[in-house]
């Protein structure tokens, strides 16, 4: 946070959209009128389940445990129908980019994924396409670059008061402080960024008193399929150049050992 202070910017973790304006520009303002995670009556601490899509969740039977938390975070292709016993049924916060919410709908249709789960949505702006997406979303129009209609991707549940945007400086701070991959220093640096799941994890760590993480990469990831919805198929994790999964795996392990998070690592 000290590094953010040097920027002399409002230290809002989340923003909300005002607009779009007549000139087509988007205005982002904060803090939001409605908190993303309002306190539960009678409870002093907020418990959160942060759910990725890792194959370690297949046959885990962690669904009921996940749903027992005060809030459940999900990201990207959060397929639920048919997998409730392992991954739960609730979604309180869905984290996404314009790319992840659109590609998930088509790539995961065969896994019963029909659209983004709800109640609240958090967008991570990673480029201009996300801001163009928000213009189409708020104007309820077809997006001019992709010719997609953003509102059709929110399962008919889009509401401006439940839509939040992660502050760009928070994304930068999280990367530079916790997720600074060595690959950012080589020729592939323009495409390197933390995973959406990593940003979701740090969002939860800022907002929740207790964070339990499920479906994130672990040391023994080779024992499992790439994703839980592949039902144990022989699909190993692919280490693409744009994400440093080795670094993230080591970080989740360290945070677990320090008791900052509780990381589900499969059954012994």
Coordinates of C-alpha atoms in Angstrom, one line a residue:
X1 CA 0.0 0.0 0.0
X2 CA 3.0 2.3 0.6
X3 CA 3.8 2.1 -3.1
X4 CA 0.2 3.0 -4.0
X5 CA 0.4 6.1 -1.7
X6 CA 3.3 7.4 -3.8
X7 CA 1.0 7.6 -6.8
X8 CA -1.2 10.2 -5.0
X9 CA -4.3 8.5 -6.3
X10 CA -7.5 7.5 -4.3
X11 CA -6.8 4.2 -2.7
X12 CA -10.0 2.6 -3.8
X13 CA -9.8 -1.2 -4.3
X14 CA -13.0 -1.2 -6.3
X15 CA -14.6 1.2 -8.7
X16 CA -18.1 1.5 -10.2
X17 CA -19.2 2.9 -13.5
X18 CA -20.9 6.3 -13.9
X19 CA -22.1 6.5 -17.5
X20 CA -21.4 6.0 -20.2
X21 CA -21.4 9.7 -21.0
X22 CA -22.8 11.4 -24.1
X23 CA -19.3 11.5 -25.7
X24 CA -19.0 7.7 -25.3
X25 CA -16.4 7.9 -22.5
X26 CA -16.7 5.8 -19.4
X27 CA -16.4 7.4 -15.9
X28 CA -15.1 5.2 -13.1
X29 CA -15.6 6.4 -9.6
X30 CA -15.2 5.0 -6.1
X31 CA -15.7 3.9 -3.5
X32 CA -18.8 2.0 -4.6
X33 CA -22.1 2.9 -2.9
X34 CA -22.7 -0.7 -2.0
X35 CA -19.9 -2.7 -0.5
X36 CA -18.9 -5.8 -2.4
X37 CA -19.1 -7.9 0.8
X38 CA -21.5 -6.5 3.4
X39 CA -21.0 -7.8 6.9
X40 CA -23.2 -10.7 7.9
X41 CA -25.5 -10.0 10.8
X42 CA -24.0 -11.1 14.1
X43 CA -20.7 -12.1 12.7
X44 CA -17.4 -10.2 13.3
X45 CA -15.3 -12.1 10.7
X46 CA -16.0 -12.7 7.0
X47 CA -15.1 -16.2 5.7
X48 CA -14.5 -16.6 1.9
X49 CA -14.1 -19.5 -0.4
X50 CA -12.0 -18.7 -3.5
X51 CA -12.7 -21.3 -6.1
X52 CA -10.5 -22.0 -9.1
X53 CA -11.1 -24.7 -11.8
X54 CA -8.2 -27.0 -11.0
X55 CA -8.6 -30.8 -11.4
X56 CA -7.7 -31.3 -7.8
X57 CA -11.4 -30.6 -7.1
X58 CA -12.7 -33.6 -9.0
X59 CA -14.2 -36.1 -6.6
X60 CA -13.2 -33.9 -3.7
X61 CA -16.7 -33.6 -2.3
X62 CA -15.9 -30.1 -1.1
X63 CA -19.1 -28.6 -2.4
X64 CA -20.9 -28.3 0.9
X65 CA -17.8 -27.0 2.6
X66 CA -17.4 -24.3 -0.1
X67 CA -21.0 -23.2 0.2
X68 CA -20.7 -22.9 4.0
X69 CA -18.6 -19.8 3.7
X70 CA -20.0 -16.3 4.1
X71 CA -19.0 -15.5 0.5
X72 CA -17.9 -17.6 -2.5
X73 CA -15.7 -16.2 -5.2
X74 CA -15.4 -17.8 -8.7
X75 CA -13.6 -16.9 -11.9
X76 CA -13.5 -17.6 -15.6
X77 CA -15.3 -20.8 -16.7
X78 CA -17.0 -21.5 -13.4
X79 CA -19.0 -24.6 -14.5
X80 CA -21.3 -25.6 -11.6
X81 CA -24.2 -27.7 -13.0
X82 CA -23.4 -31.3 -12.5
X83 CA -20.4 -30.6 -10.3
X84 CA -22.1 -29.3 -7.2
X85 CA -20.9 -32.1 -5.0
X86 CA -17.3 -31.1 -5.6
X87 CA -17.4 -27.3 -6.2
X88 CA -20.6 -26.2 -4.5
X89 CA -23.6 -24.3 -5.9
X90 CA -23.3 -20.7 -4.6
X91 CA -21.5 -17.8 -6.3
X92 CA -21.5 -14.4 -4.6
X93 CA -18.7 -12.8 -6.6
X94 CA -17.7 -13.6 -10.2
X95 CA -14.3 -12.3 -11.3
X96 CA -13.7 -11.9 -15.0
X97 CA -12.3 -10.0 -18.0
X98 CA -14.1 -9.5 -21.3
X99 CA -12.0 -12.2 -22.8
X100 CA -12.6 -14.8 -20.1
X101 CA -16.4 -14.3 -19.9
X102 CA -16.8 -14.6 -23.7
X103 CA -14.5 -17.5 -24.4
X104 CA -15.8 -19.5 -21.4
X105 CA -19.3 -19.5 -22.8
X106 CA -18.3 -21.2 -26.0
X107 CA -15.4 -23.4 -24.9
X108 CA -17.2 -24.8 -21.9
X109 CA -20.6 -25.3 -23.3
X110 CA -20.0 -29.1 -23.4
X111 CA -19.4 -29.0 -19.7
X112 CA -22.9 -27.5 -18.9
X113 CA -21.5 -23.9 -18.6
X114 CA -24.1 -21.5 -20.1
X115 CA -23.0 -18.2 -18.7
X116 CA -21.5 -16.3 -15.9
X117 CA -22.8 -17.1 -12.4
X118 CA -24.1 -14.3 -10.2
X119 CA -24.7 -12.4 -7.7
X120 CA -22.1 -9.7 -8.1
X121 CA -19.6 -9.2 -10.9
X122 CA -16.0 -7.9 -10.7
X123 CA -14.2 -6.9 -13.9
X124 CA -10.4 -6.8 -14.2
X125 CA -9.5 -4.3 -16.9
X126 CA -6.5 -5.7 -18.8
X127 CA -6.7 -3.6 -21.9
X128 CA -8.8 -1.2 -24.0
X129 CA -11.1 -4.1 -25.1
X130 CA -12.4 -4.2 -21.5
X131 CA -13.3 -0.6 -21.5
X132 CA -15.0 -0.9 -24.8
X133 CA -16.8 -3.9 -23.4
X134 CA -18.1 -1.8 -20.5
X135 CA -19.4 0.8 -22.8
X136 CA -21.4 -1.8 -24.7
X137 CA -22.5 -3.4 -21.4
X138 CA -23.8 -0.2 -19.9
X139 CA -25.4 1.1 -23.1
X140 CA -26.9 -2.4 -23.7
X141 CA -25.5 -2.3 -27.2
X142 CA -23.4 -4.5 -29.5
X143 CA -19.7 -3.9 -28.8
X144 CA -18.1 -2.2 -31.7
X145 CA -14.8 -4.2 -31.9
X146 CA -16.0 -7.7 -31.4
X147 CA -19.6 -7.3 -32.5
X148 CA -20.7 -9.1 -29.3
X149 CA -23.5 -7.9 -27.1
X150 CA -22.0 -7.9 -23.6
X151 CA -25.3 -8.2 -21.6
X152 CA -26.0 -11.6 -23.1
X153 CA -23.0 -13.0 -21.2
X154 CA -24.3 -12.3 -17.7
X155 CA -27.1 -14.9 -17.5
X156 CA -29.8 -12.2 -17.6
X157 CA -28.7 -10.9 -14.2
X158 CA -26.7 -7.8 -15.1
X159 CA -27.4 -4.9 -12.8
X160 CA -25.3 -1.7 -12.6
X161 CA -25.4 -1.7 -8.8
X162 CA -23.8 -5.1 -8.6
X163 CA -21.0 -4.5 -11.2
X164 CA -17.6 -3.5 -9.9
X165 CA -14.2 -2.8 -11.5
X166 CA -10.9 -3.6 -9.9
X167 CA -8.7 -0.4 -9.6
X168 CA -5.9 -0.6 -12.2
X169 CA -3.4 0.5 -9.6
X170 CA -4.4 -2.3 -7.4
X171 CA -3.8 -4.8 -10.2
X172 CA -0.4 -3.2 -10.8
X173 CA 0.5 -3.2 -7.1
X174 CA -0.5 -6.9 -6.8
X175 CA 1.7 -7.9 -9.7
X176 CA 4.7 -5.9 -8.7
X177 CA 4.6 -6.8 -5.0
X178 CA 3.5 -10.4 -5.0
X179 CA 3.5 -11.7 -8.6
X180 CA 6.6 -10.3 -10.2
X181 CA 7.6 -13.1 -12.5
X182 CA 11.2 -13.3 -13.7
X183 CA 9.8 -13.8 -17.2
X184 CA 8.9 -10.1 -17.1
X185 CA 12.6 -9.5 -17.7
X186 CA 12.9 -11.5 -20.9
X187 CA 11.6 -11.0 -24.4
X188 CA 8.2 -12.4 -23.7
X189 CA 7.4 -9.8 -21.1
X190 CA 4.6 -8.0 -23.1
X191 CA 2.3 -11.0 -22.8
X192 CA 3.1 -12.0 -19.2
X193 CA 0.6 -11.4 -16.6
X194 CA -0.8 -13.1 -13.4
X195 CA -3.7 -15.4 -13.9
X196 CA -7.2 -14.1 -13.3
X197 CA -7.4 -16.6 -10.4
X198 CA -4.3 -14.9 -8.8
X199 CA -6.0 -11.5 -8.9
X200 CA -9.1 -13.0 -7.5
X201 CA -7.1 -14.5 -4.6
X202 CA -5.6 -11.1 -3.7
X203 CA -9.0 -9.4 -4.0
X204 CA -10.4 -11.9 -1.4
X205 CA -7.3 -11.4 0.8
X206 CA -8.1 -7.7 1.0
X207 CA -11.8 -8.1 1.8
X208 CA -12.1 -11.3 3.8
X209 CA -10.8 -12.2 7.3
X210 CA -10.5 -15.9 6.4
X211 CA -9.7 -17.2 2.9
X212 CA -10.0 -20.9 1.9
X213 CA -8.7 -21.6 -1.6
X214 CA -9.9 -24.5 -3.8
X215 CA -8.9 -25.5 -7.3
X216 CA -5.6 -23.8 -7.4
X217 CA -2.4 -25.3 -8.7
X218 CA -0.5 -27.5 -6.2
X219 CA 2.8 -29.4 -6.1
X220 CA 1.2 -32.6 -7.2
X221 CA -0.9 -31.1 -10.1
X222 CA 0.3 -34.0 -12.4
X223 CA -2.0 -36.3 -10.5
X224 CA -5.1 -34.5 -11.7
X225 CA -6.7 -33.3 -14.9
X226 CA -6.2 -29.7 -15.9
X227 CA -9.8 -28.7 -14.9
X228 CA -12.3 -30.4 -12.5
X229 CA -15.0 -30.4 -15.2
X230 CA -12.9 -32.7 -17.3
X231 CA -13.8 -35.4 -14.8
X232 CA -10.4 -36.9 -14.3
X233 CA -9.4 -37.0 -18.0
X234 CA -5.7 -37.2 -18.9
X235 CA -5.3 -33.5 -19.6
X236 CA -2.1 -32.2 -17.8
X237 CA -1.7 -28.6 -16.8
X238 CA -0.3 -26.6 -19.8
X239 CA 2.3 -24.0 -18.8
X240 CA 1.6 -21.3 -21.3
X241 CA 4.1 -18.4 -21.7
X242 CA 1.7 -15.7 -20.6
X243 CA 1.4 -17.0 -17.0
X244 CA 4.1 -18.1 -14.6
X245 CA 2.3 -21.0 -12.9
X246 CA 5.4 -22.2 -11.2
X247 CA 5.7 -18.9 -9.4
X248 CA 2.0 -18.9 -8.5
X249 CA 2.1 -22.5 -7.2
X250 CA 5.1 -21.6 -4.9
X251 CA 3.3 -18.5 -3.7
X252 CA 0.1 -20.4 -2.8
X253 CA 2.1 -23.0 -0.9
X254 CA 4.0 -20.2 1.0
X255 CA 0.8 -18.4 1.9
X256 CA -0.7 -21.7 3.1
X257 CA 2.4 -22.5 5.2
X258 CA 2.2 -19.0 6.7
X259 CA -1.5 -19.6 7.5
X260 CA -2.5 -16.6 5.4
X261 CA -4.8 -18.9 3.3
X262 CA -5.9 -22.4 3.7
X263 CA -5.1 -24.2 0.4
X264 CA -7.0 -27.3 -0.5
X265 CA -4.3 -29.7 -1.8
X266 CA -6.2 -32.9 -2.4
X267 CA -6.6 -35.9 -0.2
X268 CA -3.5 -37.7 1.2

